[in-house]
């Protein structure tokens, strides 16, 4: 959403996801809170951080390229900060979780059964809720239409009465709030380490570009397909090469764009000729 509508690829968003995971770990292990209850704390906290970050960029009048550099710098700094606060060792929350999160769900399929982890089902459900809610707001609310007008031409939109700064701050805050939800899922699913966010960069960038900038539903579908391809690759080939699969798909997608554009133009030209005849 921030990349597509605000023009800023926000690497710091990945750090907020991991930071939310660490906060969830602390709340669960220290205060024995339910992972879902921690969202009452982490979601407002991440929303505030997202708003403050975007307000800082607005205050210093940072260009899109400067904002990109700043978010990447914050991404690097955040890894060191989390290492100092929580140590660089692996932290697992598994022993604090009950069977609801850890016991596999078996789905009978003929003579065999398919095992699915509850946390994976939860992750998909939460992703669908967040993505569909975002899509609905973009398509069916005045706020969403104003945001799309900003994307097309921010200056004209402002002349027509769109309040650029409040909408920008809200988008940044809501994007950071979704990082809190993702962080809760991450810490339930896997051990945490400060360098974990570095592993997500490739998948996130490729899924965002393949799905379409500013198109949450497309990004979700692209991410699911991409992870399925990577997992299938790992069955027959060394898993350390799976990130190359993601960038290989991106390369193929970008390479085919001129062919797709030329084909579309020829079909449109042929259609116009037929209509003229």
PDB file of C-alpha atoms in Angstrom:
ATOM      1  CA  UNK A   1       0.000   0.000   0.000  1.00  0.00           C
ATOM      2  CA  UNK A   2       2.759   2.478   0.890  1.00  0.00           C
ATOM      3  CA  UNK A   3       4.814   1.563  -2.154  1.00  0.00           C
ATOM      4  CA  UNK A   4       1.880   1.748  -4.526  1.00  0.00           C
ATOM      5  CA  UNK A   5       0.020   4.781  -3.179  1.00  0.00           C
ATOM      6  CA  UNK A   6       2.704   6.808  -1.388  1.00  0.00           C
ATOM      7  CA  UNK A   7       5.594   5.872  -3.672  1.00  0.00           C
ATOM      8  CA  UNK A   8       7.865   4.624  -0.882  1.00  0.00           C
ATOM      9  CA  UNK A   9       9.126   1.012  -0.647  1.00  0.00           C
ATOM     10  CA  UNK A  10       9.157   0.819   3.154  1.00  0.00           C
ATOM     11  CA  UNK A  11      11.866  -1.626   4.288  1.00  0.00           C
ATOM     12  CA  UNK A  12      11.245  -0.526   7.883  1.00  0.00           C
ATOM     13  CA  UNK A  13       7.870  -2.286   7.691  1.00  0.00           C
ATOM     14  CA  UNK A  14       9.711  -5.628   7.867  1.00  0.00           C
ATOM     15  CA  UNK A  15      11.500  -4.487  11.018  1.00  0.00           C
ATOM     16  CA  UNK A  16       8.193  -3.479  12.576  1.00  0.00           C
ATOM     17  CA  UNK A  17       6.874  -6.975  11.873  1.00  0.00           C
ATOM     18  CA  UNK A  18       9.845  -8.561  13.653  1.00  0.00           C
ATOM     19  CA  UNK A  19       9.716  -5.966  16.445  1.00  0.00           C
ATOM     20  CA  UNK A  20       6.041  -6.812  16.974  1.00  0.00           C
ATOM     21  CA  UNK A  21       7.017 -10.469  17.184  1.00  0.00           C
ATOM     22  CA  UNK A  22       9.520  -9.692  19.932  1.00  0.00           C
ATOM     23  CA  UNK A  23       6.967  -7.583  21.803  1.00  0.00           C
ATOM     24  CA  UNK A  24       4.469 -10.427  21.562  1.00  0.00           C
ATOM     25  CA  UNK A  25       7.109 -12.843  22.869  1.00  0.00           C
ATOM     26  CA  UNK A  26       7.786 -10.583  25.862  1.00  0.00           C
ATOM     27  CA  UNK A  27       4.093 -10.135  26.669  1.00  0.00           C
ATOM     28  CA  UNK A  28       3.347 -13.859  26.415  1.00  0.00           C
ATOM     29  CA  UNK A  29       6.393 -15.127  28.316  1.00  0.00           C
ATOM     30  CA  UNK A  30       6.521 -12.315  30.853  1.00  0.00           C
ATOM     31  CA  UNK A  31       2.846 -11.567  31.494  1.00  0.00           C
ATOM     32  CA  UNK A  32       1.385 -14.884  30.272  1.00  0.00           C
ATOM     33  CA  UNK A  33      -0.950 -13.090  27.880  1.00  0.00           C
ATOM     34  CA  UNK A  34      -2.793 -14.877  25.114  1.00  0.00           C
ATOM     35  CA  UNK A  35      -1.121 -14.140  21.745  1.00  0.00           C
ATOM     36  CA  UNK A  36      -4.351 -12.639  20.392  1.00  0.00           C
ATOM     37  CA  UNK A  37      -4.691 -10.370  23.438  1.00  0.00           C
ATOM     38  CA  UNK A  38      -1.237  -8.912  22.782  1.00  0.00           C
ATOM     39  CA  UNK A  39      -2.709  -7.257  19.663  1.00  0.00           C
ATOM     40  CA  UNK A  40      -4.470  -4.817  21.980  1.00  0.00           C
ATOM     41  CA  UNK A  41      -1.008  -3.451  22.806  1.00  0.00           C
ATOM     42  CA  UNK A  42       1.071  -4.077  19.691  1.00  0.00           C
ATOM     43  CA  UNK A  43      -1.429  -2.790  17.104  1.00  0.00           C
ATOM     44  CA  UNK A  44      -1.787   0.724  18.649  1.00  0.00           C
ATOM     45  CA  UNK A  45       1.973   0.841  19.320  1.00  0.00           C
ATOM     46  CA  UNK A  46       2.853   0.010  15.696  1.00  0.00           C
ATOM     47  CA  UNK A  47       0.185   2.407  14.393  1.00  0.00           C
ATOM     48  CA  UNK A  48       1.793   5.218  16.389  1.00  0.00           C
ATOM     49  CA  UNK A  49       5.281   4.326  15.143  1.00  0.00           C
ATOM     50  CA  UNK A  50       4.024   4.297  11.554  1.00  0.00           C
ATOM     51  CA  UNK A  51       2.415   7.722  11.955  1.00  0.00           C
ATOM     52  CA  UNK A  52       5.498   9.225  13.611  1.00  0.00           C
ATOM     53  CA  UNK A  53       7.800   7.824  10.927  1.00  0.00           C
ATOM     54  CA  UNK A  54       5.716   9.281   8.113  1.00  0.00           C
ATOM     55  CA  UNK A  55       5.368  12.590   9.959  1.00  0.00           C
ATOM     56  CA  UNK A  56       9.172  12.754  10.229  1.00  0.00           C
ATOM     57  CA  UNK A  57       9.523  12.249   6.481  1.00  0.00           C
ATOM     58  CA  UNK A  58       6.968  15.006   5.883  1.00  0.00           C
ATOM     59  CA  UNK A  59       8.672  17.371   8.313  1.00  0.00           C
ATOM     60  CA  UNK A  60      12.087  17.066   6.677  1.00  0.00           C
ATOM     61  CA  UNK A  61      10.418  17.185   3.220  1.00  0.00           C
ATOM     62  CA  UNK A  62      12.063  13.917   2.204  1.00  0.00           C
ATOM     63  CA  UNK A  63      11.771  12.912  -1.431  1.00  0.00           C
ATOM     64  CA  UNK A  64      10.728   9.383  -2.416  1.00  0.00           C
ATOM     65  CA  UNK A  65      14.370   8.344  -2.864  1.00  0.00           C
ATOM     66  CA  UNK A  66      15.388   9.893   0.456  1.00  0.00           C
ATOM     67  CA  UNK A  67      12.511   8.149   2.200  1.00  0.00           C
ATOM     68  CA  UNK A  68      13.652   4.860   0.667  1.00  0.00           C
ATOM     69  CA  UNK A  69      17.162   5.367   2.028  1.00  0.00           C
ATOM     70  CA  UNK A  70      15.836   6.345   5.450  1.00  0.00           C
ATOM     71  CA  UNK A  71      13.575   3.301   5.719  1.00  0.00           C
ATOM     72  CA  UNK A  72      16.473   1.038   4.756  1.00  0.00           C
ATOM     73  CA  UNK A  73      18.675   2.763   7.353  1.00  0.00           C
ATOM     74  CA  UNK A  74      15.982   2.236   9.987  1.00  0.00           C
ATOM     75  CA  UNK A  75      15.802  -1.401   8.880  1.00  0.00           C
ATOM     76  CA  UNK A  76      19.530  -1.861   9.553  1.00  0.00           C
ATOM     77  CA  UNK A  77      19.445   0.024  12.862  1.00  0.00           C
ATOM     78  CA  UNK A  78      16.402  -1.927  14.080  1.00  0.00           C
ATOM     79  CA  UNK A  79      18.280  -5.219  13.750  1.00  0.00           C
ATOM     80  CA  UNK A  80      21.026  -3.957  16.049  1.00  0.00           C
ATOM     81  CA  UNK A  81      18.532  -2.530  18.530  1.00  0.00           C
ATOM     82  CA  UNK A  82      16.640  -5.816  18.746  1.00  0.00           C
ATOM     83  CA  UNK A  83      19.920  -7.678  19.220  1.00  0.00           C
ATOM     84  CA  UNK A  84      20.761  -5.463  22.185  1.00  0.00           C
ATOM     85  CA  UNK A  85      17.323  -5.667  23.794  1.00  0.00           C
ATOM     86  CA  UNK A  86      16.541  -9.352  23.260  1.00  0.00           C
ATOM     87  CA  UNK A  87      20.018 -10.785  22.454  1.00  0.00           C
ATOM     88  CA  UNK A  88      21.019 -12.311  19.096  1.00  0.00           C
ATOM     89  CA  UNK A  89      20.082 -15.831  20.256  1.00  0.00           C
ATOM     90  CA  UNK A  90      17.070 -17.745  18.990  1.00  0.00           C
ATOM     91  CA  UNK A  91      13.938 -17.137  21.061  1.00  0.00           C
ATOM     92  CA  UNK A  92      11.068 -19.596  20.828  1.00  0.00           C
ATOM     93  CA  UNK A  93       7.625 -19.180  22.354  1.00  0.00           C
ATOM     94  CA  UNK A  94       6.563 -22.775  21.691  1.00  0.00           C
ATOM     95  CA  UNK A  95       6.605 -23.993  25.299  1.00  0.00           C
ATOM     96  CA  UNK A  96       4.234 -21.179  26.332  1.00  0.00           C
ATOM     97  CA  UNK A  97       1.658 -22.157  23.714  1.00  0.00           C
ATOM     98  CA  UNK A  98      -1.128 -24.660  24.235  1.00  0.00           C
ATOM     99  CA  UNK A  99      -2.199 -27.378  21.841  1.00  0.00           C
ATOM    100  CA  UNK A 100      -4.507 -25.027  19.986  1.00  0.00           C
ATOM    101  CA  UNK A 101      -1.489 -23.563  18.217  1.00  0.00           C
ATOM    102  CA  UNK A 102       0.902 -26.521  18.114  1.00  0.00           C
ATOM    103  CA  UNK A 103      -1.243 -29.616  17.410  1.00  0.00           C
ATOM    104  CA  UNK A 104      -1.559 -30.395  13.705  1.00  0.00           C
ATOM    105  CA  UNK A 105      -5.002 -30.602  12.122  1.00  0.00           C
ATOM    106  CA  UNK A 106      -5.446 -33.792  10.085  1.00  0.00           C
ATOM    107  CA  UNK A 107      -7.742 -33.608   7.067  1.00  0.00           C
ATOM    108  CA  UNK A 108      -8.730 -37.059   5.730  1.00  0.00           C
ATOM    109  CA  UNK A 109      -8.213 -37.474   1.982  1.00  0.00           C
ATOM    110  CA  UNK A 110      -9.218 -40.967   0.909  1.00  0.00           C
ATOM    111  CA  UNK A 111      -6.903 -43.490   2.541  1.00  0.00           C
ATOM    112  CA  UNK A 112      -4.449 -40.797   3.608  1.00  0.00           C
ATOM    113  CA  UNK A 113      -4.616 -37.534   5.522  1.00  0.00           C
ATOM    114  CA  UNK A 114      -3.230 -34.038   5.112  1.00  0.00           C
ATOM    115  CA  UNK A 115      -1.642 -32.352   8.136  1.00  0.00           C
ATOM    116  CA  UNK A 116      -2.082 -28.593   8.519  1.00  0.00           C
ATOM    117  CA  UNK A 117      -0.707 -26.485  11.340  1.00  0.00           C
ATOM    118  CA  UNK A 118      -3.309 -24.271  13.050  1.00  0.00           C
ATOM    119  CA  UNK A 119      -0.952 -21.292  12.866  1.00  0.00           C
ATOM    120  CA  UNK A 120      -0.836 -21.591   9.063  1.00  0.00           C
ATOM    121  CA  UNK A 121      -4.635 -21.584   8.902  1.00  0.00           C
ATOM    122  CA  UNK A 122      -4.660 -18.606  11.256  1.00  0.00           C
ATOM    123  CA  UNK A 123      -2.104 -16.771   9.117  1.00  0.00           C
ATOM    124  CA  UNK A 124      -4.146 -17.292   5.956  1.00  0.00           C
ATOM    125  CA  UNK A 125      -7.373 -16.227   7.687  1.00  0.00           C
ATOM    126  CA  UNK A 126      -5.830 -13.042   9.104  1.00  0.00           C
ATOM    127  CA  UNK A 127      -4.215 -12.222   5.763  1.00  0.00           C
ATOM    128  CA  UNK A 128      -7.559 -12.600   3.987  1.00  0.00           C
ATOM    129  CA  UNK A 129      -9.327 -10.407   6.549  1.00  0.00           C
ATOM    130  CA  UNK A 130      -6.732  -7.629   6.311  1.00  0.00           C
ATOM    131  CA  UNK A 131      -6.442  -7.771   2.524  1.00  0.00           C
ATOM    132  CA  UNK A 132     -10.190  -7.875   1.864  1.00  0.00           C
ATOM    133  CA  UNK A 133     -10.794  -5.053   4.354  1.00  0.00           C
ATOM    134  CA  UNK A 134      -8.138  -2.940   2.621  1.00  0.00           C
ATOM    135  CA  UNK A 135      -9.567  -3.743  -0.816  1.00  0.00           C
ATOM    136  CA  UNK A 136     -13.082  -2.820   0.320  1.00  0.00           C
ATOM    137  CA  UNK A 137     -11.937   0.502   1.779  1.00  0.00           C
ATOM    138  CA  UNK A 138     -10.076   1.373  -1.409  1.00  0.00           C
ATOM    139  CA  UNK A 139     -13.062   0.591  -3.617  1.00  0.00           C
ATOM    140  CA  UNK A 140     -16.079   1.626  -1.557  1.00  0.00           C
ATOM    141  CA  UNK A 141     -15.095   4.481   0.769  1.00  0.00           C
ATOM    142  CA  UNK A 142     -14.488   8.160   0.236  1.00  0.00           C
ATOM    143  CA  UNK A 143     -11.126   7.771   1.952  1.00  0.00           C
ATOM    144  CA  UNK A 144     -10.110   5.071  -0.533  1.00  0.00           C
ATOM    145  CA  UNK A 145     -11.152   7.138  -3.540  1.00  0.00           C
ATOM    146  CA  UNK A 146      -9.155  10.085  -2.187  1.00  0.00           C
ATOM    147  CA  UNK A 147      -6.125   7.842  -1.792  1.00  0.00           C
ATOM    148  CA  UNK A 148      -6.408   6.647  -5.385  1.00  0.00           C
ATOM    149  CA  UNK A 149      -6.750  10.241  -6.553  1.00  0.00           C
ATOM    150  CA  UNK A 150      -3.530  11.062  -4.695  1.00  0.00           C
ATOM    151  CA  UNK A 151      -1.797   8.236  -6.521  1.00  0.00           C
ATOM    152  CA  UNK A 152      -2.845   9.566  -9.923  1.00  0.00           C
ATOM    153  CA  UNK A 153      -1.931  13.209  -9.248  1.00  0.00           C
ATOM    154  CA  UNK A 154      -1.386  14.446  -5.696  1.00  0.00           C
ATOM    155  CA  UNK A 155      -1.323  18.146  -6.612  1.00  0.00           C
ATOM    156  CA  UNK A 156      -4.625  18.083  -8.466  1.00  0.00           C
ATOM    157  CA  UNK A 157      -6.177  15.965  -5.721  1.00  0.00           C
ATOM    158  CA  UNK A 158      -5.119  18.540  -3.134  1.00  0.00           C
ATOM    159  CA  UNK A 159      -6.625  21.337  -5.225  1.00  0.00           C
ATOM    160  CA  UNK A 160      -9.892  19.406  -5.303  1.00  0.00           C
ATOM    161  CA  UNK A 161      -9.963  19.220  -1.503  1.00  0.00           C
ATOM    162  CA  UNK A 162      -8.089  16.021  -0.639  1.00  0.00           C
ATOM    163  CA  UNK A 163      -6.141  16.473   2.597  1.00  0.00           C
ATOM    164  CA  UNK A 164      -2.813  14.905   1.707  1.00  0.00           C
ATOM    165  CA  UNK A 165      -1.053  14.861   5.088  1.00  0.00           C
ATOM    166  CA  UNK A 166      -3.806  13.270   7.240  1.00  0.00           C
ATOM    167  CA  UNK A 167      -4.451  10.554   4.651  1.00  0.00           C
ATOM    168  CA  UNK A 168      -0.731   9.861   4.295  1.00  0.00           C
ATOM    169  CA  UNK A 169      -0.294   9.540   8.057  1.00  0.00           C
ATOM    170  CA  UNK A 170      -3.310   7.233   8.371  1.00  0.00           C
ATOM    171  CA  UNK A 171      -2.085   4.971   5.540  1.00  0.00           C
ATOM    172  CA  UNK A 172       1.341   4.727   7.144  1.00  0.00           C
ATOM    173  CA  UNK A 173      -0.163   4.010  10.546  1.00  0.00           C
ATOM    174  CA  UNK A 174      -2.535   1.331   9.247  1.00  0.00           C
ATOM    175  CA  UNK A 175       0.282  -0.324   7.305  1.00  0.00           C
ATOM    176  CA  UNK A 176       2.374  -0.462  10.474  1.00  0.00           C
ATOM    177  CA  UNK A 177      -0.623  -1.837  12.386  1.00  0.00           C
ATOM    178  CA  UNK A 178      -0.801  -4.781   9.991  1.00  0.00           C
ATOM    179  CA  UNK A 179       2.854  -5.453  10.851  1.00  0.00           C
ATOM    180  CA  UNK A 180       1.739  -6.059  14.441  1.00  0.00           C
ATOM    181  CA  UNK A 181      -0.669  -8.769  13.287  1.00  0.00           C
ATOM    182  CA  UNK A 182       1.991 -10.353  11.101  1.00  0.00           C
ATOM    183  CA  UNK A 183       4.503 -10.239  13.963  1.00  0.00           C
ATOM    184  CA  UNK A 184       2.125 -12.149  16.230  1.00  0.00           C
ATOM    185  CA  UNK A 185       1.782 -14.879  13.594  1.00  0.00           C
ATOM    186  CA  UNK A 186       5.546 -15.033  13.045  1.00  0.00           C
ATOM    187  CA  UNK A 187       6.442 -15.537  16.716  1.00  0.00           C
ATOM    188  CA  UNK A 188       3.781 -18.245  17.081  1.00  0.00           C
ATOM    189  CA  UNK A 189       5.037 -20.051  13.990  1.00  0.00           C
ATOM    190  CA  UNK A 190       8.835 -19.878  14.279  1.00  0.00           C
ATOM    191  CA  UNK A 191      11.749 -18.906  16.567  1.00  0.00           C
ATOM    192  CA  UNK A 192      12.875 -15.291  16.425  1.00  0.00           C
ATOM    193  CA  UNK A 193      16.307 -13.945  15.577  1.00  0.00           C
ATOM    194  CA  UNK A 194      17.235 -10.298  14.851  1.00  0.00           C
ATOM    195  CA  UNK A 195      18.335 -11.156  11.311  1.00  0.00           C
ATOM    196  CA  UNK A 196      15.067 -12.868  10.399  1.00  0.00           C
ATOM    197  CA  UNK A 197      13.646  -9.831   8.597  1.00  0.00           C
ATOM    198  CA  UNK A 198      16.508  -9.969   6.092  1.00  0.00           C
ATOM    199  CA  UNK A 199      15.118 -13.279   4.801  1.00  0.00           C
ATOM    200  CA  UNK A 200      11.788 -11.667   3.914  1.00  0.00           C
ATOM    201  CA  UNK A 201      13.033  -8.906   1.605  1.00  0.00           C
ATOM    202  CA  UNK A 202      13.170 -10.959  -1.582  1.00  0.00           C
ATOM    203  CA  UNK A 203       9.769 -12.601  -1.202  1.00  0.00           C
ATOM    204  CA  UNK A 204       8.054  -9.347  -0.210  1.00  0.00           C
ATOM    205  CA  UNK A 205       9.513  -7.322  -3.094  1.00  0.00           C
ATOM    206  CA  UNK A 206       8.786  -9.976  -5.713  1.00  0.00           C
ATOM    207  CA  UNK A 207       5.249 -10.649  -4.450  1.00  0.00           C
ATOM    208  CA  UNK A 208       4.501  -6.912  -4.369  1.00  0.00           C
ATOM    209  CA  UNK A 209       5.711  -6.361  -7.927  1.00  0.00           C
ATOM    210  CA  UNK A 210       4.043  -9.466  -9.336  1.00  0.00           C
ATOM    211  CA  UNK A 211       0.767  -8.733  -7.565  1.00  0.00           C
ATOM    212  CA  UNK A 212       0.762  -5.073  -8.540  1.00  0.00           C
ATOM    213  CA  UNK A 213       1.726  -1.994  -6.531  1.00  0.00           C
ATOM    214  CA  UNK A 214      -1.174  -0.791  -4.413  1.00  0.00           C
ATOM    215  CA  UNK A 215      -3.174  -3.980  -5.050  1.00  0.00           C
ATOM    216  CA  UNK A 216      -3.382  -5.895  -1.759  1.00  0.00           C
ATOM    217  CA  UNK A 217      -5.362  -8.831  -3.154  1.00  0.00           C
ATOM    218  CA  UNK A 218      -2.935  -9.302  -6.029  1.00  0.00           C
ATOM    219  CA  UNK A 219       0.031  -9.197  -3.668  1.00  0.00           C
ATOM    220  CA  UNK A 220      -1.536 -11.868  -1.436  1.00  0.00           C
ATOM    221  CA  UNK A 221      -2.225 -14.196  -4.382  1.00  0.00           C
ATOM    222  CA  UNK A 222       1.290 -13.639  -5.738  1.00  0.00           C
ATOM    223  CA  UNK A 223       2.813 -14.360  -2.308  1.00  0.00           C
ATOM    224  CA  UNK A 224       0.870 -17.626  -1.946  1.00  0.00           C
ATOM    225  CA  UNK A 225       1.861 -18.820  -5.433  1.00  0.00           C
ATOM    226  CA  UNK A 226       5.458 -17.759  -4.871  1.00  0.00           C
ATOM    227  CA  UNK A 227       5.767 -19.678  -1.604  1.00  0.00           C
ATOM    228  CA  UNK A 228       4.174 -22.756  -3.188  1.00  0.00           C
ATOM    229  CA  UNK A 229       6.721 -22.638  -6.017  1.00  0.00           C
ATOM    230  CA  UNK A 230       9.593 -22.226  -3.563  1.00  0.00           C
ATOM    231  CA  UNK A 231       8.386 -25.127  -1.425  1.00  0.00           C
ATOM    232  CA  UNK A 232       7.980 -27.338  -4.490  1.00  0.00           C
ATOM    233  CA  UNK A 233      11.501 -26.381  -5.597  1.00  0.00           C
ATOM    234  CA  UNK A 234      12.876 -27.425  -2.199  1.00  0.00           C
ATOM    235  CA  UNK A 235      11.494 -30.944  -2.654  1.00  0.00           C
ATOM    236  CA  UNK A 236      13.812 -31.739  -5.565  1.00  0.00           C
ATOM    237  CA  UNK A 237      16.582 -29.148  -5.392  1.00  0.00           C
ATOM    238  CA  UNK A 238      18.746 -27.584  -2.629  1.00  0.00           C
ATOM    239  CA  UNK A 239      16.532 -25.254  -0.530  1.00  0.00           C
ATOM    240  CA  UNK A 240      19.217 -22.557  -0.367  1.00  0.00           C
ATOM    241  CA  UNK A 241      18.484 -21.858  -4.033  1.00  0.00           C
ATOM    242  CA  UNK A 242      14.802 -21.134  -3.400  1.00  0.00           C
ATOM    243  CA  UNK A 243      15.312 -17.320  -3.173  1.00  0.00           C
ATOM    244  CA  UNK A 244      16.726 -17.450  -6.693  1.00  0.00           C
ATOM    245  CA  UNK A 245      13.390 -18.893  -7.819  1.00  0.00           C
ATOM    246  CA  UNK A 246      11.580 -15.776  -6.592  1.00  0.00           C
ATOM    247  CA  UNK A 247      13.855 -13.396  -8.451  1.00  0.00           C
ATOM    248  CA  UNK A 248      13.831 -15.695 -11.482  1.00  0.00           C
ATOM    249  CA  UNK A 249      10.040 -15.420 -11.651  1.00  0.00           C
ATOM    250  CA  UNK A 250      10.330 -11.648 -11.330  1.00  0.00           C
ATOM    251  CA  UNK A 251      12.868 -11.552 -14.172  1.00  0.00           C
ATOM    252  CA  UNK A 252      10.577 -13.624 -16.406  1.00  0.00           C
ATOM    253  CA  UNK A 253       7.617 -11.390 -15.533  1.00  0.00           C
ATOM    254  CA  UNK A 254       9.513  -8.200 -16.370  1.00  0.00           C
ATOM    255  CA  UNK A 255      10.976  -9.712 -19.541  1.00  0.00           C
ATOM    256  CA  UNK A 256       7.506 -10.620 -20.798  1.00  0.00           C
ATOM    257  CA  UNK A 257       6.050  -7.154 -20.208  1.00  0.00           C
ATOM    258  CA  UNK A 258       7.163  -5.697 -23.589  1.00  0.00           C
ATOM    259  CA  UNK A 259       5.731  -8.732 -25.399  1.00  0.00           C
ATOM    260  CA  UNK A 260       2.444  -8.431 -23.510  1.00  0.00           C
ATOM    261  CA  UNK A 261       2.263  -4.700 -24.235  1.00  0.00           C
ATOM    262  CA  UNK A 262       2.952  -5.160 -27.963  1.00  0.00           C
ATOM    263  CA  UNK A 263       0.395  -7.967 -28.196  1.00  0.00           C
ATOM    264  CA  UNK A 264      -2.220  -5.855 -26.415  1.00  0.00           C
ATOM    265  CA  UNK A 265      -1.554  -2.894 -28.734  1.00  0.00           C
ATOM    266  CA  UNK A 266      -1.862  -5.078 -31.851  1.00  0.00           C
ATOM    267  CA  UNK A 267      -5.115  -6.625 -30.626  1.00  0.00           C
ATOM    268  CA  UNK A 268      -6.509  -3.182 -29.867  1.00  0.00           C
ATOM    269  CA  UNK A 269      -5.437  -1.904 -33.290  1.00  0.00           C
ATOM    270  CA  UNK A 270      -7.064  -4.895 -35.005  1.00  0.00           C
ATOM    271  CA  UNK A 271     -10.256  -4.358 -33.008  1.00  0.00           C
ATOM    272  CA  UNK A 272     -10.360  -0.692 -34.025  1.00  0.00           C
ATOM    273  CA  UNK A 273      -9.907  -1.620 -37.695  1.00  0.00           C
ATOM    274  CA  UNK A 274     -12.727  -4.159 -37.514  1.00  0.00           C
ATOM    275  CA  UNK A 275     -15.007  -1.605 -35.933  1.00  0.00           C
ATOM    276  CA  UNK A 276     -14.100   0.941 -38.590  1.00  0.00           C
ATOM    277  CA  UNK A 277     -14.946  -1.548 -41.336  1.00  0.00           C
TER     278      UNK A 277
END
